[in-house]
């Protein structure tokens, strides 16, 4: 612990009196405008495990936009859109943002969207994505953003579950070397879903304008221009702000629910405490609005804190070169960059000596924060060496919406430790438990769990699925939220997150379910049974590998079958699954009762030590599978 760090004292202060801690951060003087200030901070009797700020009311869009204009910062830049994909840079002030958001909210209201209604947003990285989110929040409606790399079927399952009144989308997204036409995907998704939205607003992009369906589809910019601006609608702090679907252990995605009040308080607090940012600072989360990092740190947190946020449409490499991230930092005076380790690994691979990095003036950049997947120490050490700035790994989940562990610039950094995600943020009591729910000694691996209640911003439940929420997160260890991550806490309190304990894999910082991929493979007529395992990959962290046993009598060449399976996963889940490899195997390793030994295969694929389970029916199969898995590692 460095002398200057206030971490220990602050975490202890939170632990002594969590309600006093959050009451302090919820004070209007700290920067949250309430329509009704909270009198009660936490009500343990409400909801599944309690609710934060149960009697308060506010509007999140007001706090992210209007509040700053009212405070005289209307001319400050709110969003810098930097798109190497289109060669565009656009700067939007808070006043302009307020105007556009109010108009789009008016357009939505005119189409029947009101408080509590859902709006699905399926957008590339353009300013209209953030404007659509804020416009929905302005009306007290609930957005559900779907990542552009998902296929029509995934979009359809989200439309079916969220039952949106409206969909906001664009005619296309831009990937290096290809234009992704969104409109056919939207049309197909709406056709597949039993629920049909009454209105679809489309941003026509010049790269691939689309045909409109009369009576349903409208041009977003035309609708926005013609609308009467809508005012902010006051909602209860406990009302939902958004649903973000994330991979569960089955093909059915889980709707992570985020409320308004707890979210605003925790995110606003995190900008100061975690990242050490002040109003007017330029903050860049190089992620996508379709992921939680994009929700929290491209849109809401920087705007709640009155910062300038960078919305980047491009890749870390190839758009046009591995210097892009550093060019964006230099051009816009970025003070803090937040991205996934994969992005840094991609840059490191193409520019190991930092030749591109050295072309740019990075004097304004103060720190690099990484999250989304386990970060290998090499990547931290490499970036620290080249940047000569603190590089901080912090541990996150869609479920929490902000960091569980990290290092806190607002408190003075304590020494970082490569391989560890830092120490628990105030708000989190993190423990390591064994299978029986007993704490394990420091330094030993077990299941990472968080003592209830979860802090503000963490999910109060799953959308329309309290029972699933309890079963998925609260049933493993009484009184604790199970993170489904395995890891350890060392003697000084540093937390290391090693791997998932379920079938979620992290591919290039994208969270995917191997169970969902297995459902797709199993539907192929030639497949008798299958398993999808995340194998170690030096760039993407993990990549999925399909292991399939074919039905007897099938003698299709392996590469033909593999091509079909790859095509099927791309069609049903989307390109983001990065499913590029399938192998035919004679058998899968199983227990004597016929259960496929997925956990053991996961360990082999992660190059972790494993023991041959005593219940295995034929140990030789495990050896055969180990050869296949090791052969697929890169
Ligand atoms: N819309 C449509 N397709 C998309 C997409 C989107 N928004 N995002 C990704 N895809 C596609 C890609 O084009 C690629 O398609 P392909 O199979 O035809 O090549 C596929 O999905 C897999 O994408 P990805 O895993 O991202 O690999 P990549 O090779 O395109 O890029 C990196 C590799 C490292 C550059 C990229 O993964 C990256 O920038 N990672 C950082 C991750 C990140 O920001 N995560 C957010 C959490 S913090
Ligand atoms: P997501 O919900 O997409 O943010 O993914 C959450 C999961 O990503 C976590 O449960 C972890 O498995 C993994 N993850 C996120 N950040 C880290 C980190 N800093 N270190 C290790 N794993 C991480």
PDB file of C-alpha atoms in Angstrom, residues 398-610:
ATOM      1  CA  UNK A 398     -22.425  -7.105 -16.940  1.00  0.00           C
ATOM      2  CA  UNK A 399     -24.357  -7.896 -13.786  1.00  0.00           C
ATOM      3  CA  UNK A 400     -22.629  -5.225 -11.690  1.00  0.00           C
ATOM      4  CA  UNK A 401     -22.297  -2.437 -14.272  1.00  0.00           C
ATOM      5  CA  UNK A 402     -19.118  -1.156 -12.628  1.00  0.00           C
ATOM      6  CA  UNK A 403     -15.956  -2.588 -11.263  1.00  0.00           C
ATOM      7  CA  UNK A 404     -15.972  -5.210  -8.499  1.00  0.00           C
ATOM      8  CA  UNK A 405     -12.242  -4.956  -7.856  1.00  0.00           C
ATOM      9  CA  UNK A 406      -9.682  -2.514  -9.127  1.00  0.00           C
ATOM     10  CA  UNK A 407      -7.268   0.196  -8.198  1.00  0.00           C
ATOM     11  CA  UNK A 408      -8.628   3.598  -7.446  1.00  0.00           C
ATOM     12  CA  UNK A 409      -7.100   6.758  -8.870  1.00  0.00           C
ATOM     13  CA  UNK A 410      -9.503   8.860  -6.828  1.00  0.00           C
ATOM     14  CA  UNK A 411      -8.065   7.399  -3.641  1.00  0.00           C
ATOM     15  CA  UNK A 412      -4.426   7.404  -4.735  1.00  0.00           C
ATOM     16  CA  UNK A 413      -3.233   4.226  -6.423  1.00  0.00           C
ATOM     17  CA  UNK A 414      -1.787   1.412  -4.351  1.00  0.00           C
ATOM     18  CA  UNK A 415       0.967  -0.656  -5.998  1.00  0.00           C
ATOM     19  CA  UNK A 416      -0.425  -2.726  -8.856  1.00  0.00           C
ATOM     20  CA  UNK A 417       0.272  -6.423  -9.157  1.00  0.00           C
ATOM     21  CA  UNK A 418       0.229  -7.926 -12.671  1.00  0.00           C
ATOM     22  CA  UNK A 419      -2.093 -10.917 -12.752  1.00  0.00           C
ATOM     23  CA  UNK A 420      -4.420  -9.483 -10.115  1.00  0.00           C
ATOM     24  CA  UNK A 421      -7.542  -7.409 -10.705  1.00  0.00           C
ATOM     25  CA  UNK A 422      -6.768  -5.300  -7.631  1.00  0.00           C
ATOM     26  CA  UNK A 423      -8.786  -4.992  -4.437  1.00  0.00           C
ATOM     27  CA  UNK A 424     -12.546  -4.830  -3.859  1.00  0.00           C
ATOM     28  CA  UNK A 425     -14.198  -1.503  -4.582  1.00  0.00           C
ATOM     29  CA  UNK A 426     -15.996   0.089  -1.641  1.00  0.00           C
ATOM     30  CA  UNK A 427     -19.447  -1.479  -1.923  1.00  0.00           C
ATOM     31  CA  UNK A 428     -18.169  -5.012  -2.386  1.00  0.00           C
ATOM     32  CA  UNK A 429     -17.344  -7.593   0.256  1.00  0.00           C
ATOM     33  CA  UNK A 430     -15.609 -10.209  -1.895  1.00  0.00           C
ATOM     34  CA  UNK A 431     -14.917 -13.676  -0.511  1.00  0.00           C
ATOM     35  CA  UNK A 432     -13.548 -16.964  -1.834  1.00  0.00           C
ATOM     36  CA  UNK A 433     -15.672 -19.983  -0.939  1.00  0.00           C
ATOM     37  CA  UNK A 434     -15.276 -23.720  -1.345  1.00  0.00           C
ATOM     38  CA  UNK A 435     -18.003 -25.948  -2.752  1.00  0.00           C
ATOM     39  CA  UNK A 436     -19.638 -26.202   0.657  1.00  0.00           C
ATOM     40  CA  UNK A 437     -19.791 -22.419   0.928  1.00  0.00           C
ATOM     41  CA  UNK A 438     -16.989 -22.182   3.493  1.00  0.00           C
ATOM     42  CA  UNK A 439     -14.304 -19.493   3.152  1.00  0.00           C
ATOM     43  CA  UNK A 440     -11.001 -20.898   1.880  1.00  0.00           C
ATOM     44  CA  UNK A 441      -7.663 -19.746   3.315  1.00  0.00           C
ATOM     45  CA  UNK A 442      -5.964 -16.746   1.674  1.00  0.00           C
ATOM     46  CA  UNK A 443      -4.059 -17.722  -1.439  1.00  0.00           C
ATOM     47  CA  UNK A 444      -6.263 -20.699  -2.288  1.00  0.00           C
ATOM     48  CA  UNK A 445      -8.515 -20.858  -5.316  1.00  0.00           C
ATOM     49  CA  UNK A 446     -12.263 -21.161  -4.900  1.00  0.00           C
ATOM     50  CA  UNK A 447     -15.504 -19.566  -6.049  1.00  0.00           C
ATOM     51  CA  UNK A 448     -15.563 -15.784  -5.920  1.00  0.00           C
ATOM     52  CA  UNK A 449     -18.710 -14.526  -4.226  1.00  0.00           C
ATOM     53  CA  UNK A 450     -19.971 -11.160  -3.016  1.00  0.00           C
ATOM     54  CA  UNK A 451     -21.784 -10.810   0.279  1.00  0.00           C
ATOM     55  CA  UNK A 452     -25.313  -9.480  -0.161  1.00  0.00           C
ATOM     56  CA  UNK A 453     -26.568  -6.886  -0.625  1.00  0.00           C
ATOM     57  CA  UNK A 454     -24.888  -5.989  -3.878  1.00  0.00           C
ATOM     58  CA  UNK A 455     -24.008  -2.283  -4.159  1.00  0.00           C
ATOM     59  CA  UNK A 456     -26.000   0.308  -6.102  1.00  0.00           C
ATOM     60  CA  UNK A 457     -26.019  -0.257  -9.898  1.00  0.00           C
ATOM     61  CA  UNK A 458     -25.687  -4.052  -9.587  1.00  0.00           C
ATOM     62  CA  UNK A 459     -28.665  -5.950 -10.912  1.00  0.00           C
ATOM     63  CA  UNK A 460     -31.631  -6.084  -8.526  1.00  0.00           C
ATOM     64  CA  UNK A 461     -32.970  -9.035 -10.515  1.00  0.00           C
ATOM     65  CA  UNK A 462     -33.343 -10.395 -14.060  1.00  0.00           C
ATOM     66  CA  UNK A 463     -36.010  -8.903 -16.280  1.00  0.00           C
ATOM     67  CA  UNK A 464     -39.292 -10.674 -15.535  1.00  0.00           C
ATOM     68  CA  UNK A 465     -37.393 -13.570 -13.990  1.00  0.00           C
ATOM     69  CA  UNK A 466     -36.937 -13.326 -10.209  1.00  0.00           C
ATOM     70  CA  UNK A 467     -36.772 -17.088  -9.836  1.00  0.00           C
ATOM     71  CA  UNK A 468     -34.108 -17.457 -12.505  1.00  0.00           C
ATOM     72  CA  UNK A 469     -32.168 -14.680 -10.800  1.00  0.00           C
ATOM     73  CA  UNK A 470     -32.291 -16.498  -7.466  1.00  0.00           C
ATOM     74  CA  UNK A 471     -31.397 -19.802  -9.011  1.00  0.00           C
ATOM     75  CA  UNK A 472     -28.560 -18.492 -11.200  1.00  0.00           C
ATOM     76  CA  UNK A 473     -26.912 -16.184  -8.672  1.00  0.00           C
ATOM     77  CA  UNK A 474     -28.163 -16.560  -5.109  1.00  0.00           C
ATOM     78  CA  UNK A 475     -28.803 -20.269  -4.608  1.00  0.00           C
ATOM     79  CA  UNK A 476     -25.178 -21.507  -4.538  1.00  0.00           C
ATOM     80  CA  UNK A 477     -24.084 -19.816  -1.324  1.00  0.00           C
ATOM     81  CA  UNK A 478     -26.693 -18.567   1.159  1.00  0.00           C
ATOM     82  CA  UNK A 479     -26.358 -14.818   1.669  1.00  0.00           C
ATOM     83  CA  UNK A 480     -23.953 -14.350  -1.233  1.00  0.00           C
ATOM     84  CA  UNK A 481     -24.077 -13.439  -4.903  1.00  0.00           C
ATOM     85  CA  UNK A 482     -22.187 -16.051  -6.855  1.00  0.00           C
ATOM     86  CA  UNK A 483     -20.030 -14.419  -9.536  1.00  0.00           C
ATOM     87  CA  UNK A 484     -19.430 -17.683 -11.447  1.00  0.00           C
ATOM     88  CA  UNK A 485     -15.760 -16.723 -11.494  1.00  0.00           C
ATOM     89  CA  UNK A 486     -13.066 -18.734  -9.774  1.00  0.00           C
ATOM     90  CA  UNK A 487     -10.111 -17.005  -8.187  1.00  0.00           C
ATOM     91  CA  UNK A 488      -8.240 -16.210  -5.031  1.00  0.00           C
ATOM     92  CA  UNK A 489      -7.442 -13.431  -2.595  1.00  0.00           C
ATOM     93  CA  UNK A 490      -3.853 -13.150  -1.418  1.00  0.00           C
ATOM     94  CA  UNK A 491      -2.524 -12.198   2.002  1.00  0.00           C
ATOM     95  CA  UNK A 492      -2.619  -8.468   1.180  1.00  0.00           C
ATOM     96  CA  UNK A 493      -6.137  -8.592  -0.180  1.00  0.00           C
ATOM     97  CA  UNK A 494      -5.367  -8.573  -3.912  1.00  0.00           C
ATOM     98  CA  UNK A 495      -7.981 -10.521  -5.866  1.00  0.00           C
ATOM     99  CA  UNK A 496      -7.023 -12.660  -8.873  1.00  0.00           C
ATOM    100  CA  UNK A 497      -9.764 -13.856 -11.197  1.00  0.00           C
ATOM    101  CA  UNK A 498      -8.686 -17.018 -12.943  1.00  0.00           C
ATOM    102  CA  UNK A 499     -11.593 -18.520 -14.901  1.00  0.00           C
ATOM    103  CA  UNK A 500     -15.337 -19.003 -15.100  1.00  0.00           C
ATOM    104  CA  UNK A 501     -16.947 -21.851 -13.220  1.00  0.00           C
ATOM    105  CA  UNK A 502     -19.760 -22.154 -15.770  1.00  0.00           C
ATOM    106  CA  UNK A 503     -19.863 -22.511 -19.540  1.00  0.00           C
ATOM    107  CA  UNK A 504     -19.287 -18.843 -20.326  1.00  0.00           C
ATOM    108  CA  UNK A 505     -16.191 -18.092 -22.383  1.00  0.00           C
ATOM    109  CA  UNK A 506     -14.585 -14.756 -23.065  1.00  0.00           C
ATOM    110  CA  UNK A 507     -13.623 -14.361 -26.706  1.00  0.00           C
ATOM    111  CA  UNK A 508     -11.823 -11.099 -27.472  1.00  0.00           C
ATOM    112  CA  UNK A 509     -13.474  -9.576 -24.395  1.00  0.00           C
ATOM    113  CA  UNK A 510     -16.885 -10.711 -25.663  1.00  0.00           C
ATOM    114  CA  UNK A 511     -18.914 -12.857 -23.323  1.00  0.00           C
ATOM    115  CA  UNK A 512     -20.345 -15.939 -25.003  1.00  0.00           C
ATOM    116  CA  UNK A 513     -22.093 -19.104 -23.920  1.00  0.00           C
ATOM    117  CA  UNK A 514     -20.686 -22.422 -25.081  1.00  0.00           C
ATOM    118  CA  UNK A 515     -24.076 -23.900 -24.122  1.00  0.00           C
ATOM    119  CA  UNK A 516     -25.758 -21.687 -26.717  1.00  0.00           C
ATOM    120  CA  UNK A 517     -23.256 -22.829 -29.357  1.00  0.00           C
ATOM    121  CA  UNK A 518     -23.817 -26.469 -28.382  1.00  0.00           C
ATOM    122  CA  UNK A 519     -27.549 -25.993 -28.933  1.00  0.00           C
ATOM    123  CA  UNK A 520     -26.795 -24.824 -32.476  1.00  0.00           C
ATOM    124  CA  UNK A 521     -24.396 -27.707 -33.244  1.00  0.00           C
ATOM    125  CA  UNK A 522     -26.747 -30.289 -31.769  1.00  0.00           C
ATOM    126  CA  UNK A 523     -29.460 -29.153 -34.201  1.00  0.00           C
ATOM    127  CA  UNK A 524     -27.317 -30.216 -37.190  1.00  0.00           C
ATOM    128  CA  UNK A 525     -28.768 -33.461 -38.603  1.00  0.00           C
ATOM    129  CA  UNK A 526     -25.365 -35.249 -38.658  1.00  0.00           C
ATOM    130  CA  UNK A 527     -24.454 -34.497 -35.040  1.00  0.00           C
ATOM    131  CA  UNK A 528     -25.125 -37.130 -32.388  1.00  0.00           C
ATOM    132  CA  UNK A 529     -23.616 -35.196 -29.516  1.00  0.00           C
ATOM    133  CA  UNK A 530     -21.244 -32.317 -29.032  1.00  0.00           C
ATOM    134  CA  UNK A 531     -19.352 -30.088 -26.673  1.00  0.00           C
ATOM    135  CA  UNK A 532     -18.006 -26.588 -27.228  1.00  0.00           C
ATOM    136  CA  UNK A 533     -14.905 -25.697 -25.269  1.00  0.00           C
ATOM    137  CA  UNK A 534     -13.062 -22.373 -25.039  1.00  0.00           C
ATOM    138  CA  UNK A 535      -9.441 -23.084 -25.918  1.00  0.00           C
ATOM    139  CA  UNK A 536      -6.622 -20.751 -25.023  1.00  0.00           C
ATOM    140  CA  UNK A 537      -5.735 -18.201 -27.701  1.00  0.00           C
ATOM    141  CA  UNK A 538      -2.856 -15.758 -27.404  1.00  0.00           C
ATOM    142  CA  UNK A 539      -4.784 -12.917 -29.085  1.00  0.00           C
ATOM    143  CA  UNK A 540      -8.426 -13.370 -28.110  1.00  0.00           C
ATOM    144  CA  UNK A 541      -7.834 -15.034 -24.736  1.00  0.00           C
ATOM    145  CA  UNK A 542     -10.144 -17.891 -25.646  1.00  0.00           C
ATOM    146  CA  UNK A 543     -11.753 -19.127 -28.857  1.00  0.00           C
ATOM    147  CA  UNK A 544     -14.536 -21.704 -29.119  1.00  0.00           C
ATOM    148  CA  UNK A 545     -13.777 -25.177 -30.452  1.00  0.00           C
ATOM    149  CA  UNK A 546     -16.584 -27.562 -31.333  1.00  0.00           C
ATOM    150  CA  UNK A 547     -16.091 -31.256 -30.613  1.00  0.00           C
ATOM    151  CA  UNK A 548     -18.699 -33.344 -32.371  1.00  0.00           C
ATOM    152  CA  UNK A 549     -19.559 -37.019 -32.465  1.00  0.00           C
ATOM    153  CA  UNK A 550     -21.388 -37.820 -35.693  1.00  0.00           C
ATOM    154  CA  UNK A 551     -24.395 -40.117 -35.978  1.00  0.00           C
ATOM    155  CA  UNK A 552     -23.618 -43.622 -37.125  1.00  0.00           C
ATOM    156  CA  UNK A 553     -23.719 -43.988 -40.888  1.00  0.00           C
ATOM    157  CA  UNK A 554     -22.591 -40.387 -41.484  1.00  0.00           C
ATOM    158  CA  UNK A 555     -19.367 -40.306 -43.468  1.00  0.00           C
ATOM    159  CA  UNK A 556     -19.234 -36.712 -44.602  1.00  0.00           C
ATOM    160  CA  UNK A 557     -15.637 -35.378 -44.814  1.00  0.00           C
ATOM    161  CA  UNK A 558     -14.664 -33.621 -41.578  1.00  0.00           C
ATOM    162  CA  UNK A 559     -13.921 -30.284 -43.239  1.00  0.00           C
ATOM    163  CA  UNK A 560     -17.301 -30.238 -45.021  1.00  0.00           C
ATOM    164  CA  UNK A 561     -19.109 -30.840 -41.748  1.00  0.00           C
ATOM    165  CA  UNK A 562     -16.928 -28.272 -39.979  1.00  0.00           C
ATOM    166  CA  UNK A 563     -17.768 -25.659 -42.639  1.00  0.00           C
ATOM    167  CA  UNK A 564     -21.483 -26.348 -42.210  1.00  0.00           C
ATOM    168  CA  UNK A 565     -21.261 -26.073 -38.441  1.00  0.00           C
ATOM    169  CA  UNK A 566     -19.260 -22.850 -38.625  1.00  0.00           C
ATOM    170  CA  UNK A 567     -21.862 -21.404 -40.999  1.00  0.00           C
ATOM    171  CA  UNK A 568     -24.673 -22.482 -38.690  1.00  0.00           C
ATOM    172  CA  UNK A 569     -23.198 -20.789 -35.607  1.00  0.00           C
ATOM    173  CA  UNK A 570     -22.560 -17.608 -37.617  1.00  0.00           C
ATOM    174  CA  UNK A 571     -26.148 -17.662 -38.875  1.00  0.00           C
ATOM    175  CA  UNK A 572     -27.801 -18.428 -35.528  1.00  0.00           C
ATOM    176  CA  UNK A 573     -25.592 -16.564 -33.050  1.00  0.00           C
ATOM    177  CA  UNK A 574     -23.579 -14.202 -35.234  1.00  0.00           C
ATOM    178  CA  UNK A 575     -20.030 -13.490 -36.382  1.00  0.00           C
ATOM    179  CA  UNK A 576     -19.130 -12.288 -32.884  1.00  0.00           C
ATOM    180  CA  UNK A 577     -19.122 -15.917 -31.686  1.00  0.00           C
ATOM    181  CA  UNK A 578     -15.844 -16.264 -33.650  1.00  0.00           C
ATOM    182  CA  UNK A 579     -16.654 -19.953 -34.057  1.00  0.00           C
ATOM    183  CA  UNK A 580     -14.081 -21.052 -36.632  1.00  0.00           C
ATOM    184  CA  UNK A 581     -13.069 -24.577 -35.670  1.00  0.00           C
ATOM    185  CA  UNK A 582     -14.913 -27.881 -35.251  1.00  0.00           C
ATOM    186  CA  UNK A 583     -13.392 -31.353 -34.936  1.00  0.00           C
ATOM    187  CA  UNK A 584     -14.999 -34.736 -35.291  1.00  0.00           C
ATOM    188  CA  UNK A 585     -14.111 -37.012 -32.375  1.00  0.00           C
ATOM    189  CA  UNK A 586     -14.996 -40.640 -31.825  1.00  0.00           C
ATOM    190  CA  UNK A 587     -16.358 -40.092 -28.325  1.00  0.00           C
ATOM    191  CA  UNK A 588     -16.660 -37.450 -25.641  1.00  0.00           C
ATOM    192  CA  UNK A 589     -15.337 -38.028 -22.131  1.00  0.00           C
ATOM    193  CA  UNK A 590     -18.180 -38.855 -19.746  1.00  0.00           C
ATOM    194  CA  UNK A 591     -18.900 -39.977 -16.246  1.00  0.00           C
ATOM    195  CA  UNK A 592     -20.293 -43.444 -15.714  1.00  0.00           C
ATOM    196  CA  UNK A 593     -23.733 -41.849 -15.429  1.00  0.00           C
ATOM    197  CA  UNK A 594     -23.302 -40.319 -18.898  1.00  0.00           C
ATOM    198  CA  UNK A 595     -22.536 -36.672 -17.991  1.00  0.00           C
ATOM    199  CA  UNK A 596     -20.074 -35.019 -20.370  1.00  0.00           C
ATOM    200  CA  UNK A 597     -16.977 -33.917 -18.437  1.00  0.00           C
ATOM    201  CA  UNK A 598     -17.096 -30.294 -19.532  1.00  0.00           C
ATOM    202  CA  UNK A 599     -15.288 -28.878 -16.505  1.00  0.00           C
ATOM    203  CA  UNK A 600     -12.326 -31.207 -17.029  1.00  0.00           C
ATOM    204  CA  UNK A 601     -12.171 -30.371 -20.731  1.00  0.00           C
ATOM    205  CA  UNK A 602     -12.276 -26.666 -19.823  1.00  0.00           C
ATOM    206  CA  UNK A 603      -9.264 -27.096 -17.563  1.00  0.00           C
ATOM    207  CA  UNK A 604      -7.303 -28.915 -20.265  1.00  0.00           C
ATOM    208  CA  UNK A 605      -8.211 -26.220 -22.805  1.00  0.00           C
ATOM    209  CA  UNK A 606      -7.095 -23.480 -20.392  1.00  0.00           C
ATOM    210  CA  UNK A 607      -3.799 -25.349 -19.915  1.00  0.00           C
ATOM    211  CA  UNK A 608      -4.639 -25.644 -16.212  1.00  0.00           C
ATOM    212  CA  UNK A 609      -3.704 -28.649 -14.081  1.00  0.00           C
ATOM    213  CA  UNK A 610      -6.506 -31.222 -13.905  1.00  0.00           C
TER     214      UNK A 610
END
